Coordinates of C-alpha atoms in Angstrom, one line a residue:
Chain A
X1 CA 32.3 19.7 -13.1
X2 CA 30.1 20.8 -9.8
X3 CA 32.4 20.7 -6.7
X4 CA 31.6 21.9 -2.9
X5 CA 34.6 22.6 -0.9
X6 CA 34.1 22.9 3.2
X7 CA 37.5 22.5 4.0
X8 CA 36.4 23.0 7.7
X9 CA 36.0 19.9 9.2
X10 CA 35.0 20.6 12.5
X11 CA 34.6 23.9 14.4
X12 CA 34.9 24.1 18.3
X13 CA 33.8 27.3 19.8
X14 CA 31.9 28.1 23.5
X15 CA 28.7 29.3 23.7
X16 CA 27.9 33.0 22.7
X17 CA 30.8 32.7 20.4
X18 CA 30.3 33.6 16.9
X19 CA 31.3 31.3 14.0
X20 CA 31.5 31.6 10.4
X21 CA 31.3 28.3 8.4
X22 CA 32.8 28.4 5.1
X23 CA 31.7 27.3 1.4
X24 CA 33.3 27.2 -1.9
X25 CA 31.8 25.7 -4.9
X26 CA 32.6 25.2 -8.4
X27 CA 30.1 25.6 -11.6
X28 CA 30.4 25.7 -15.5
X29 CA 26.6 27.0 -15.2
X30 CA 25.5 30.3 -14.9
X31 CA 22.3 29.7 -13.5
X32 CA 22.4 27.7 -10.4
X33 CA 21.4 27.2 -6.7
X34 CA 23.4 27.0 -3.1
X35 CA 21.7 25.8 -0.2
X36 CA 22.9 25.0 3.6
X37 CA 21.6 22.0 5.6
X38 CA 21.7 21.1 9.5
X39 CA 21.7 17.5 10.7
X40 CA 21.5 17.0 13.6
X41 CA 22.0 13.3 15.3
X42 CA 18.3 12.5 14.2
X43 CA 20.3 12.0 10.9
X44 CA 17.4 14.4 9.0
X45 CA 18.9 16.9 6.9
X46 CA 17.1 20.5 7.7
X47 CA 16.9 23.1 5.2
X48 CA 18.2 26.7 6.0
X49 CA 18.1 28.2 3.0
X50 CA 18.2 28.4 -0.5
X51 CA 20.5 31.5 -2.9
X52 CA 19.6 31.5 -6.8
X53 CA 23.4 32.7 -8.7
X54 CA 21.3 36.1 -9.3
X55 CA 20.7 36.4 -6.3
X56 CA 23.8 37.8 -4.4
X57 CA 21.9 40.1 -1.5
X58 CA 23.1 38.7 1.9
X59 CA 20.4 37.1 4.3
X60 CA 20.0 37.4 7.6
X61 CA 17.2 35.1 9.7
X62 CA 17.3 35.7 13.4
X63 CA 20.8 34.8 14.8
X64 CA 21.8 32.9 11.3
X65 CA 23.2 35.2 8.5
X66 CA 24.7 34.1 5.0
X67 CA 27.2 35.9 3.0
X68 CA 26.9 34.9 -1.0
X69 CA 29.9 36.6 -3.1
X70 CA 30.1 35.7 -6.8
X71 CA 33.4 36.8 -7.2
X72 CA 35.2 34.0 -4.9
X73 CA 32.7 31.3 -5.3
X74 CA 31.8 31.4 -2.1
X75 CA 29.1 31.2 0.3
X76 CA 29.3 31.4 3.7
X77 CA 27.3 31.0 6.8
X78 CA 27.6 32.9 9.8
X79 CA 26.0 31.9 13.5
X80 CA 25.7 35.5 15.9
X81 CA 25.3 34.2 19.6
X82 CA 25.8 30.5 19.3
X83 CA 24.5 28.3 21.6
X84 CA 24.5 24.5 21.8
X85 CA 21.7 23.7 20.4
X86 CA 23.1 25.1 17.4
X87 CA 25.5 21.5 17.3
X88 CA 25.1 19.8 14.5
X89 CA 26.6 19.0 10.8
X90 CA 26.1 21.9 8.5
X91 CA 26.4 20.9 4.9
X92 CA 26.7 23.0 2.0
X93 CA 25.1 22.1 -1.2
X94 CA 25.2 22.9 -4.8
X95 CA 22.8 22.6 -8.0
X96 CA 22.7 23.1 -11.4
X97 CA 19.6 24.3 -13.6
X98 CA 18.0 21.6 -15.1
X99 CA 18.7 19.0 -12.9
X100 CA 17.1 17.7 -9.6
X101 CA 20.7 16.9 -8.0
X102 CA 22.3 18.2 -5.3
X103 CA 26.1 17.9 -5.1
X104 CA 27.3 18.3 -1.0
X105 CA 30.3 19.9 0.4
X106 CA 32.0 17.0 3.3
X107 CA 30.3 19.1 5.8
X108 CA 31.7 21.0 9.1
X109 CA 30.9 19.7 12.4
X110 CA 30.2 22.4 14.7
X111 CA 30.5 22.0 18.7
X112 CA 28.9 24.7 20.8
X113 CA 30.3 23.8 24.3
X114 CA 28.1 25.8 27.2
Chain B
X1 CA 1.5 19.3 7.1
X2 CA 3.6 15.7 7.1
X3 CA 7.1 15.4 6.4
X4 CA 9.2 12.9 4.5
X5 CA 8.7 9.8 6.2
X6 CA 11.6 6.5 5.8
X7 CA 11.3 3.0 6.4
X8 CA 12.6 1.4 8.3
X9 CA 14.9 3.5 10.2
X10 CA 17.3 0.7 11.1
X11 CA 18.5 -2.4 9.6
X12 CA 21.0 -5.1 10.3
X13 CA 22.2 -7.4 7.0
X14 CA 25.1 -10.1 6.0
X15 CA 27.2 -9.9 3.0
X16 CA 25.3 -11.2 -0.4
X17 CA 21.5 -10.1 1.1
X18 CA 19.6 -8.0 -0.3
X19 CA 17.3 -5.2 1.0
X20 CA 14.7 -2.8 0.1
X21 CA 14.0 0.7 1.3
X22 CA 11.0 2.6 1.4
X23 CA 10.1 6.6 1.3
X24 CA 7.2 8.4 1.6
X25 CA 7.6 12.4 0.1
X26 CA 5.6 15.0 1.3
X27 CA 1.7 15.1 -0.2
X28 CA 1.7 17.0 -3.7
X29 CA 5.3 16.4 -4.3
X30 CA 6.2 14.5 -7.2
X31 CA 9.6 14.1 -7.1
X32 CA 11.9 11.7 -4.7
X33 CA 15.5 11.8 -4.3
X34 CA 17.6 9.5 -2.8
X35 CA 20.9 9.5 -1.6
X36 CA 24.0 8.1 0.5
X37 CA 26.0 9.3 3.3
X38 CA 29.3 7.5 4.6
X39 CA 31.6 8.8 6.6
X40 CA 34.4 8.3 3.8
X41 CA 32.6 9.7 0.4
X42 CA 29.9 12.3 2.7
X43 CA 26.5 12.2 0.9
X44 CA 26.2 11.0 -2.6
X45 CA 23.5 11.6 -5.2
X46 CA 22.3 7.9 -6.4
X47 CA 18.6 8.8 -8.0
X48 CA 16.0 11.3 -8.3
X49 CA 12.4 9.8 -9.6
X50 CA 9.9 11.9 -11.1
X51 CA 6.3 10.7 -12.1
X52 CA 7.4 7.1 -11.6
X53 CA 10.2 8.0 -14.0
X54 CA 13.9 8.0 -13.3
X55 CA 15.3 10.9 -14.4
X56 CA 18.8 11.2 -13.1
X57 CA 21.5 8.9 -11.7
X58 CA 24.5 8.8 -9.8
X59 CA 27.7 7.0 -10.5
X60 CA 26.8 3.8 -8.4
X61 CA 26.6 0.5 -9.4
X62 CA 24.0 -1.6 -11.1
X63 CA 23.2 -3.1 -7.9
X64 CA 21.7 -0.2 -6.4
X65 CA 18.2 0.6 -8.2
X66 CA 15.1 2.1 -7.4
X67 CA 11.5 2.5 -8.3
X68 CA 8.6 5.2 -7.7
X69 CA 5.4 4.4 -7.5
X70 CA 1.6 6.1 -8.7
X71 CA 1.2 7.7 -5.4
X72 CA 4.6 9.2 -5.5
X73 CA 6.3 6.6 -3.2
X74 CA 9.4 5.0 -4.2
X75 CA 11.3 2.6 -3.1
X76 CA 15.1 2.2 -3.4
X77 CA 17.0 -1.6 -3.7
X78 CA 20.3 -2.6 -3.6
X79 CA 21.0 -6.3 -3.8
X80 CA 24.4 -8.5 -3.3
X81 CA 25.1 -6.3 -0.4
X82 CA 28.8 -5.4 0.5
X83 CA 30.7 -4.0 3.2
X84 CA 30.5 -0.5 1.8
X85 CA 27.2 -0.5 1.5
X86 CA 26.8 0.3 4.8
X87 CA 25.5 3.9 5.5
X88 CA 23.0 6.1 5.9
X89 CA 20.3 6.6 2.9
X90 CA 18.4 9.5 2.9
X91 CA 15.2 10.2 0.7
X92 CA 14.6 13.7 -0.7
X93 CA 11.0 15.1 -1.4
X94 CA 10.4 17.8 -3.9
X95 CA 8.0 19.7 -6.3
X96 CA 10.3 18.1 -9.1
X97 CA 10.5 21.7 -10.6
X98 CA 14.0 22.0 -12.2
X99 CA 15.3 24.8 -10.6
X100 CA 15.4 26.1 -7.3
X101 CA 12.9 24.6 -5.7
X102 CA 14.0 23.0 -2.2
X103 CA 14.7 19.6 -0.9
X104 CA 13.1 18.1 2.3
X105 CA 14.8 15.3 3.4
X106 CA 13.7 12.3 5.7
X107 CA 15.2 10.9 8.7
X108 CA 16.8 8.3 6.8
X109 CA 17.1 4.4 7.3
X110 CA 20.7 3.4 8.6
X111 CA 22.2 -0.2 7.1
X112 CA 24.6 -1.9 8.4
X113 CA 26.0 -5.4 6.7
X114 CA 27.8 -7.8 8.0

């Protein structure tokens, strides 16, 4: 069975700060595909990024970085520099080849505070 | 080009009503998604429609169906609403590609029964 695990449930940190959210997932499949979200209070989920289980280079996009490791299931995501508009939910997401389904962690609530 | 569009965005109901949602994916994409977030079970996966053509579900109850339409627009119902029905539903656009290809989400339409 798919599983997500964000066993962070909210972060608190002050601006500049960096922060590393964590993710943990659990597959049968062998092909597969992680993803991050932001949602803010708008309630719209925003797409960060997308890994394919092949995949396991890290990525880094301007102040946002993401750390994929095969090995302990994990992916995490990593904010340099934070500042507050960087608040929001941060979800962690999960899916499986052959199926249009994605299975979320709880999500972490992250608080910049200037 | 224009995102995933929801409607309505808010909406107040009483116990046994019944209401319908609608969701507009982005143009060319064939695919739409829905799901629900509570604050007790996060974001669940309750559809995905493809070509007017249901081709997943979530383990929700009979009460909660949806439909997609020629122009790629479905529409999501649930009827004899409950108390735990209240949340936030949020529709999903895609390619429909089974594999990686991403998720856009909508701002989502926010029910609350009474």
């Amino acid at each position: 069975a798919q599983k997500v695990t964000q066993a962070q449930t909210e972060i608190s940190v002050v601006e500049k700060e960096d922060v590393t959210l964590d993710c943990v997932y659990e597959t049968r499949d062998t092909t597969y595909y992680l993803f991050w979200y932001k949602q803010p209070p708008s309630g719209e989920l925003v797409f960060l990024i997308r890994r394919n289980s092949f995949d396991e280079q890290n990525e880094i996009s301007g102040r946002y970085s993401w750390n994929f490791q095969k090995s302990t299931s994990s992916f995490n995501f990593t904010i340099t520099a934070s500042q507050v508009v960087d608040s929001a939910v941060y979800f962690c997401a999960l899916k499986e080849e052959g199926a249009q389904k994605l299975v979320f962690g709880q999500g972490t609530r992250l608080t910049i505070n200037p | 080009k224009a995102g995933v569009t929801q409607t309505p965005r808010y909406l107040i109901k009483t116990r046994g009503q019944q209401v319908t949602l609608s969701c507009s994916p982005i143009s060319g994409h064939r695919s739409v998604s829905w799901y629900q977030q509570t604050p007790g079970q996060g974001l669940q996966f309750l559809f995905e429609y493809f070509s007017e053509t249901q081709r997943n579900k979530g383990n929700f109850p009979g009460r909660f169906s949806g439909r997609q339409f020629s122009n790629s627009r479905s529409e999501m119902n649930v009827s004899t609403l409950e108390l735990g029905d209240s949340a936030l539903y949020l529709c999903a656009s895609s390619s429909g590609q089974l594999g990686g290809g991403e998720l856009f989400f909508g701002e989502g339409s926010r029910l609350t029964v009474l």
